[in-house]
Amino acid sequence: MGAMSVRTQSSEPPESSGAPHRAGFACFVGRPNAGKSTLTNALVGQKVAITANQPQTTRHTVRGIVHRPDAQLILVDTPGLHKPRTLLGERLNDVVRATWAEVDVIGFCLPANEKLGPGDRFIAKELASIKRTPKIAIVTKTDLVDSKALAEQLIAIDQLGKELGFEWAEIVPVSAVGDTQVDLLADLLVPLIPEGPALYPEGDLTDEPEQVMVAELIREAALEGVRDELPHSIAVVVEEMLPREDRPADKPLLDIHAFVYIERPSQKGIVIGPKGKRLKEVGIKSRKQIEALLGTPVFLDLHVKVAKDWQRDPRQLRKLGF
């Protein structure tokens, strides 16, 4: 095998406008919490995927779109792949594999500050079975380690590919937090996608239906203070989003009615908080973000409901959009 190529500074400048335009799909994979959503947001330059310090909060394929003069890169953010423990887990894994088979390039995110573990191996093995799609190893969170530790991680990742019988198209260290190398990453992804015209209009940053994104923002705010007590047992369904009728055109108001579902009655008090204080905070916080996302004032009506053991019940899962 030849020497390992690791990019550390920007590659050649984009070619003159004579180069063909490219458009295609990339997806980031990695253990939960490997930095996938943060990277998506850094590339797109707007908060589209949901970032949380708790693994497994991205449940929908959120696409961020990177518009460049020479290319349009559509990022498909699959949920973290993990060994399934519940029905929900198995559904997630099916979603992941289906997505991998359809994209043009896969970026495998590996945090610089954690040694490769069984979870990474599990994913790399799955990747090895998808032969045609080029794979880039993206070493995230490089701001947390020194150069020696980073070098060791790069070598370990190169070895992992060799062991499983495939070659990484690139190995790129990035820090989305420090914004290091994020543009370089886009430069490396672009040549791996097919030639073609843009697939989405210039203004689009995500094709996720607005209701789903609104639900995710509410869910993120609801999880904020209660992660330890309720890591995953919150689902949010937006029942309706309607413009308020009697408003003048220059002062619109959007009514949003949403339900926060939990699994057990005992969790209701946790989400609502003493005298409804916590639910109120959730409303205020998510409303601000929803207004920023939709660009219009919002009246948010939130209710907490119990959906017994929804993570294990296929009927409830369907109703809650999984």
Tab-separated table of C-alpha atoms in Angstrom:
chain	number	residue	atom	x	y	z
A	1	MET	CA	0.000	0.000	0.000
A	2	GLY	CA	1.213	3.539	-0.714
A	3	ALA	CA	1.714	6.203	1.918
A	4	MET	CA	-1.332	7.431	3.734
A	5	SER	CA	-2.591	10.787	2.509
A	6	VAL	CA	-3.902	13.095	5.188
A	7	ARG	CA	-4.979	16.570	4.158
A	8	THR	CA	-4.034	19.320	6.539
A	9	GLN	CA	-4.203	22.436	4.473
A	10	SER	CA	-6.509	23.676	1.800
A	11	SER	CA	-6.257	21.830	-1.485
A	12	GLU	CA	-5.869	23.647	-4.811
A	13	PRO	CA	-8.253	26.568	-5.264
A	14	PRO	CA	-11.481	25.666	-7.085
A	15	GLU	CA	-10.897	25.533	-10.819
A	16	SER	CA	-12.023	28.347	-13.072
A	17	SER	CA	-15.684	28.614	-13.926
A	18	GLY	CA	-15.109	26.221	-16.842
A	19	ALA	CA	-15.313	23.261	-14.437
A	20	PRO	CA	-18.571	21.288	-14.550
A	21	HIS	CA	-21.036	21.934	-11.727
A	22	ARG	CA	-21.540	19.013	-9.346
A	23	ALA	CA	-24.484	18.064	-7.167
A	24	GLY	CA	-24.958	15.091	-4.920
A	25	PHE	CA	-25.619	13.586	-1.532
A	26	ALA	CA	-23.243	13.001	1.334
A	27	CYS	CA	-24.011	11.518	4.699
A	28	PHE	CA	-22.088	11.535	7.938
A	29	VAL	CA	-22.058	8.414	10.044
A	30	GLY	CA	-20.490	7.603	13.355
A	31	ARG	CA	-21.268	6.559	16.855
A	32	PRO	CA	-23.870	8.645	18.637
A	33	ASN	CA	-22.229	11.887	19.729
A	34	ALA	CA	-19.337	11.674	17.254
A	35	GLY	CA	-20.014	15.234	16.103
A	36	LYS	CA	-22.143	14.569	13.025
A	37	SER	CA	-24.834	17.184	13.577
A	38	THR	CA	-22.340	19.828	14.668
A	39	LEU	CA	-20.407	19.234	11.454
A	40	THR	CA	-23.573	19.454	9.349
A	41	ASN	CA	-24.377	22.801	10.955
A	42	ALA	CA	-20.835	24.114	10.455
A	43	LEU	CA	-20.884	23.205	6.750
A	44	VAL	CA	-24.339	24.616	6.102
A	45	GLY	CA	-23.666	27.658	8.256
A	46	GLN	CA	-27.092	27.458	9.901
A	47	LYS	CA	-28.538	25.380	12.659
A	48	VAL	CA	-30.504	22.665	10.883
A	49	ALA	CA	-29.679	19.341	12.476
A	50	ILE	CA	-30.397	19.045	16.161
A	51	THR	CA	-27.261	19.059	18.303
A	52	ALA	CA	-27.409	17.779	21.850
A	53	ASN	CA	-24.933	16.512	24.381
A	54	GLN	CA	-26.961	13.361	24.644
A	55	PRO	CA	-26.594	10.682	21.976
A	56	GLN	CA	-29.484	9.572	19.762
A	57	THR	CA	-31.447	12.781	19.551
A	58	THR	CA	-31.382	13.055	15.760
A	59	ARG	CA	-34.184	10.795	14.631
A	60	HIS	CA	-35.106	12.187	11.256
A	61	THR	CA	-32.983	12.433	8.173
A	62	VAL	CA	-32.286	16.135	8.331
A	63	ARG	CA	-30.707	17.406	5.162
A	64	GLY	CA	-28.540	20.477	5.210
A	65	ILE	CA	-27.652	21.964	1.843
A	66	VAL	CA	-24.261	23.501	1.107
A	67	HIS	CA	-24.517	25.931	-1.811
A	68	ARG	CA	-21.227	26.707	-3.587
A	69	PRO	CA	-20.536	28.304	-6.978
A	70	ASP	CA	-19.076	25.001	-8.233
A	71	ALA	CA	-21.372	22.535	-6.485
A	72	GLN	CA	-24.346	21.773	-4.346
A	73	LEU	CA	-23.722	19.300	-1.568
A	74	ILE	CA	-26.781	17.852	0.144
A	75	LEU	CA	-26.052	16.471	3.577
A	76	VAL	CA	-28.189	13.634	4.805
A	77	ASP	CA	-27.845	13.218	8.531
A	78	THR	CA	-28.686	9.652	9.467
A	79	PRO	CA	-29.442	8.807	13.084
A	80	GLY	CA	-26.503	7.303	14.970
A	81	LEU	CA	-26.083	3.636	14.172
A	82	HIS	CA	-26.002	1.497	17.283
A	83	LYS	CA	-26.730	-2.069	18.308
A	84	PRO	CA	-30.528	-2.142	18.547
A	85	ARG	CA	-32.033	-2.594	21.999
A	86	THR	CA	-35.605	-1.698	21.179
A	87	LEU	CA	-37.896	-1.703	18.181
A	88	LEU	CA	-37.085	1.976	17.723
A	89	GLY	CA	-33.389	1.065	17.587
A	90	GLU	CA	-33.978	-1.519	14.864
A	91	ARG	CA	-36.016	0.911	12.775
A	92	LEU	CA	-33.219	3.444	13.078
A	93	ASN	CA	-30.649	0.954	11.846
A	94	ASP	CA	-32.788	0.085	8.811
A	95	VAL	CA	-33.079	3.785	8.024
A	96	VAL	CA	-29.310	4.113	8.272
A	97	ARG	CA	-28.491	1.261	5.889
A	98	ALA	CA	-31.059	2.401	3.342
A	99	THR	CA	-29.532	5.879	3.405
A	100	TRP	CA	-25.960	4.658	2.984
A	101	ALA	CA	-26.833	2.738	-0.138
A	102	GLU	CA	-28.307	5.834	-1.794
A	103	VAL	CA	-25.713	8.542	-1.153
A	104	ASP	CA	-22.691	9.511	-3.283
A	105	VAL	CA	-20.152	9.747	-0.480
A	106	ILE	CA	-20.055	8.713	3.176
A	107	GLY	CA	-18.129	10.610	5.841
A	108	PHE	CA	-17.308	8.501	8.901
A	109	CYS	CA	-16.928	10.776	11.947
A	110	LEU	CA	-14.495	9.639	14.601
A	111	PRO	CA	-13.764	11.884	17.589
A	112	ALA	CA	-10.052	12.658	17.959
A	113	ASN	CA	-10.268	12.454	21.733
A	114	GLU	CA	-11.569	8.872	22.013
A	115	LYS	CA	-9.682	5.707	21.071
A	116	LEU	CA	-11.344	3.579	18.382
A	117	GLY	CA	-13.750	1.241	20.118
A	118	PRO	CA	-16.097	-1.639	19.313
A	119	GLY	CA	-18.817	0.824	18.252
A	120	ASP	CA	-16.526	2.315	15.588
A	121	ARG	CA	-15.501	-1.134	14.404
A	122	PHE	CA	-19.159	-2.163	14.156
A	123	ILE	CA	-19.852	0.813	11.866
A	124	ALA	CA	-16.638	0.402	9.841
A	125	LYS	CA	-17.556	-3.245	9.170
A	126	GLU	CA	-20.962	-2.142	7.900
A	127	LEU	CA	-19.245	0.465	5.718
A	128	ALA	CA	-16.879	-2.124	4.300
A	129	SER	CA	-19.890	-4.037	2.977
A	130	ILE	CA	-21.043	-1.024	0.951
A	131	LYS	CA	-18.519	-1.380	-1.831
A	132	ARG	CA	-19.204	1.303	-4.415
A	133	THR	CA	-19.613	4.396	-2.257
A	134	PRO	CA	-16.403	6.355	-1.532
A	135	LYS	CA	-15.736	6.821	2.175
A	136	ILE	CA	-13.958	9.690	3.899
A	137	ALA	CA	-12.758	9.398	7.488
A	138	ILE	CA	-13.410	12.668	9.308
A	139	VAL	CA	-11.565	13.087	12.578
A	140	THR	CA	-13.736	15.443	14.645
A	141	LYS	CA	-13.121	17.415	17.842
A	142	THR	CA	-9.437	17.924	16.983
A	143	ASP	CA	-9.442	21.017	19.221
A	144	LEU	CA	-9.454	18.620	22.196
A	145	VAL	CA	-6.134	16.824	21.537
A	146	ASP	CA	-2.454	17.585	20.898
A	147	SER	CA	-0.721	16.814	17.611
A	148	LYS	CA	0.828	13.571	18.834
A	149	ALA	CA	-2.530	12.111	19.890
A	150	LEU	CA	-4.032	13.282	16.597
A	151	ALA	CA	-1.272	11.579	14.570
A	152	GLU	CA	-1.854	8.321	16.464
A	153	GLN	CA	-5.575	8.496	15.771
A	154	LEU	CA	-4.994	9.106	12.029
A	155	ILE	CA	-2.717	6.067	11.807
A	156	ALA	CA	-5.234	3.918	13.732
A	157	ILE	CA	-8.015	4.953	11.334
A	158	ASP	CA	-5.883	4.196	8.286
A	159	GLN	CA	-5.143	0.745	9.779
A	160	LEU	CA	-8.821	0.108	10.461
A	161	GLY	CA	-9.627	0.540	6.756
A	162	LYS	CA	-6.770	-1.759	5.711
A	163	GLU	CA	-7.859	-4.401	8.220
A	164	LEU	CA	-11.369	-4.426	6.793
A	165	GLY	CA	-10.113	-4.436	3.208
A	166	PHE	CA	-10.950	-0.936	2.002
A	167	GLU	CA	-9.104	2.318	1.405
A	168	TRP	CA	-10.364	5.675	2.703
A	169	ALA	CA	-10.787	8.194	-0.128
A	170	GLU	CA	-9.461	10.810	2.332
A	171	ILE	CA	-8.669	11.142	6.022
A	172	VAL	CA	-9.423	14.680	7.215
A	173	PRO	CA	-8.974	16.173	10.677
A	174	VAL	CA	-11.535	18.905	11.472
A	175	SER	CA	-12.834	20.923	14.373
A	176	ALA	CA	-16.303	22.244	13.650
A	177	VAL	CA	-16.219	24.185	16.908
A	178	GLY	CA	-13.025	26.016	15.984
A	179	ASP	CA	-14.200	26.091	12.355
A	180	THR	CA	-10.882	24.518	11.373
A	181	GLN	CA	-10.798	22.760	8.027
A	182	VAL	CA	-14.570	22.839	7.538
A	183	ASP	CA	-14.178	24.497	4.122
A	184	LEU	CA	-11.447	22.029	3.263
A	185	LEU	CA	-13.835	19.196	4.068
A	186	ALA	CA	-16.332	20.622	1.570
A	187	ASP	CA	-13.504	20.916	-1.005
A	188	LEU	CA	-12.760	17.208	-0.535
A	189	LEU	CA	-16.381	16.038	-0.629
A	190	VAL	CA	-17.265	17.915	-3.820
A	191	PRO	CA	-15.066	15.955	-6.284
A	192	LEU	CA	-16.662	12.729	-5.023
A	193	ILE	CA	-20.189	13.703	-6.071
A	194	PRO	CA	-21.517	13.436	-9.633
A	195	GLU	CA	-21.630	16.238	-12.204
A	196	GLY	CA	-25.006	17.858	-12.619
A	197	PRO	CA	-27.117	20.962	-12.037
A	198	ALA	CA	-28.251	22.074	-8.565
A	199	LEU	CA	-31.066	19.918	-7.199
A	200	TYR	CA	-32.504	22.516	-4.818
A	201	PRO	CA	-33.170	26.241	-5.233
A	202	GLU	CA	-30.554	28.606	-3.800
A	203	GLY	CA	-32.496	29.628	-0.693
A	204	ASP	CA	-33.142	26.108	0.599
A	205	LEU	CA	-31.108	25.005	3.574
A	206	THR	CA	-33.107	21.918	4.390
A	207	ASP	CA	-35.921	19.990	2.754
A	208	GLU	CA	-37.155	18.658	6.064
A	209	PRO	CA	-40.845	19.504	6.383
A	210	GLU	CA	-41.197	22.526	8.626
A	211	GLN	CA	-43.445	20.671	11.051
A	212	VAL	CA	-40.770	18.059	11.700
A	213	MET	CA	-38.137	20.718	12.329
A	214	VAL	CA	-40.467	22.597	14.661
A	215	ALA	CA	-41.122	19.346	16.548
A	216	GLU	CA	-37.363	18.736	16.840
A	217	LEU	CA	-36.771	22.250	18.233
A	218	ILE	CA	-39.488	21.738	20.861
A	219	ARG	CA	-38.096	18.310	21.693
A	220	GLU	CA	-34.594	19.696	22.089
A	221	ALA	CA	-35.832	22.429	24.431
A	222	ALA	CA	-37.908	19.908	26.408
A	223	LEU	CA	-34.877	17.637	26.875
A	224	GLU	CA	-32.612	20.498	27.879
A	225	GLY	CA	-33.041	20.387	31.644
A	226	VAL	CA	-34.186	16.793	32.084
A	227	ARG	CA	-31.735	14.696	30.087
A	228	ASP	CA	-30.585	12.683	33.067
A	229	GLU	CA	-34.108	11.794	34.108
A	230	LEU	CA	-35.636	11.266	30.643
A	231	PRO	CA	-32.917	10.720	28.065
A	232	HIS	CA	-35.063	9.477	25.166
A	233	SER	CA	-38.609	9.190	26.402
A	234	ILE	CA	-39.840	12.398	24.846
A	235	ALA	CA	-41.451	12.597	21.426
A	236	VAL	CA	-43.076	15.712	20.031
A	237	VAL	CA	-45.891	15.816	17.511
A	238	VAL	CA	-46.961	19.100	15.920
A	239	GLU	CA	-50.704	18.672	15.444
A	240	GLU	CA	-51.229	21.809	13.390
A	241	MET	CA	-49.590	24.986	12.172
A	242	LEU	CA	-52.101	27.575	10.985
A	243	PRO	CA	-51.834	31.293	10.240
A	244	ARG	CA	-54.119	33.272	12.606
A	245	GLU	CA	-57.026	34.434	10.465
A	246	ASP	CA	-57.861	37.953	11.573
A	247	ARG	CA	-54.329	39.322	11.299
A	248	PRO	CA	-53.248	42.046	8.836
A	249	ALA	CA	-50.774	40.869	6.172
A	250	ASP	CA	-47.925	42.887	7.676
A	251	LYS	CA	-48.477	41.424	11.179
A	252	PRO	CA	-48.918	37.687	10.665
A	253	LEU	CA	-49.087	35.220	13.548
A	254	LEU	CA	-48.684	31.473	13.245
A	255	ASP	CA	-50.570	29.268	15.697
A	256	ILE	CA	-48.697	26.058	16.494
A	257	HIS	CA	-50.343	23.319	18.553
A	258	ALA	CA	-47.989	20.589	19.727
A	259	PHE	CA	-48.035	17.604	22.054
A	260	VAL	CA	-45.035	16.499	24.082
A	261	TYR	CA	-45.414	12.733	24.563
A	262	ILE	CA	-43.794	10.892	27.444
A	263	GLU	CA	-43.911	7.197	28.310
A	264	ARG	CA	-45.202	7.184	31.894
A	265	PRO	CA	-47.487	9.351	34.042
A	266	SER	CA	-44.668	9.784	36.585
A	267	GLN	CA	-42.667	11.683	33.949
A	268	LYS	CA	-45.381	14.278	33.487
A	269	GLY	CA	-44.387	16.278	36.545
A	270	ILE	CA	-40.754	16.268	35.453
A	271	VAL	CA	-41.564	17.839	32.080
A	272	ILE	CA	-44.149	20.300	33.395
A	273	GLY	CA	-42.100	21.297	36.464
A	274	PRO	CA	-43.318	22.934	39.689
A	275	LYS	CA	-46.296	25.215	38.911
A	276	GLY	CA	-45.748	24.558	35.187
A	277	LYS	CA	-42.491	26.516	35.255
A	278	ARG	CA	-40.417	24.108	33.180
A	279	LEU	CA	-42.985	23.664	30.412
A	280	LYS	CA	-43.262	27.443	30.228
A	281	GLU	CA	-39.486	27.742	29.784
A	282	VAL	CA	-39.588	25.067	27.080
A	283	GLY	CA	-42.269	27.089	25.298
A	284	ILE	CA	-40.357	30.366	25.499
A	285	LYS	CA	-37.079	28.832	24.391
A	286	SER	CA	-38.439	26.799	21.482
A	287	ARG	CA	-40.709	29.634	20.351
A	288	LYS	CA	-37.702	31.921	19.872
A	289	GLN	CA	-35.959	29.281	17.773
A	290	ILE	CA	-39.082	28.467	15.763
A	291	GLU	CA	-39.586	32.168	14.996
A	292	ALA	CA	-35.975	32.393	13.825
A	293	LEU	CA	-36.442	29.297	11.663
A	294	LEU	CA	-39.745	30.348	10.071
A	295	GLY	CA	-39.174	34.105	10.109
A	296	THR	CA	-42.627	34.842	11.537
A	297	PRO	CA	-44.095	35.496	15.008
A	298	VAL	CA	-45.507	32.359	16.589
A	299	PHE	CA	-48.105	31.508	19.228
A	300	LEU	CA	-47.073	28.144	20.655
A	301	ASP	CA	-49.594	25.970	22.471
A	302	LEU	CA	-47.906	23.031	24.256
A	303	HIS	CA	-49.534	20.080	26.007
A	304	VAL	CA	-47.960	17.082	27.706
A	305	LYS	CA	-49.535	13.665	27.053
A	306	VAL	CA	-48.690	10.141	28.140
A	307	ALA	CA	-48.248	7.541	25.377
A	308	LYS	CA	-47.495	4.367	27.276
A	309	ASP	CA	-44.095	2.839	26.428
A	310	TRP	CA	-44.121	4.414	22.976
A	311	GLN	CA	-40.558	3.322	22.223
A	312	ARG	CA	-41.645	-0.318	22.133
A	313	ASP	CA	-45.068	-0.077	20.542
A	314	PRO	CA	-45.197	-0.229	16.728
A	315	ARG	CA	-48.576	1.509	16.580
A	316	GLN	CA	-47.433	4.414	18.713
A	317	LEU	CA	-44.142	4.634	16.795
A	318	ARG	CA	-46.073	5.004	13.537
A	319	LYS	CA	-48.302	7.662	15.038
A	320	LEU	CA	-45.291	9.552	16.324
A	321	GLY	CA	-43.719	9.524	12.881
A	322	PHE	CA	-41.114	6.740	13.093
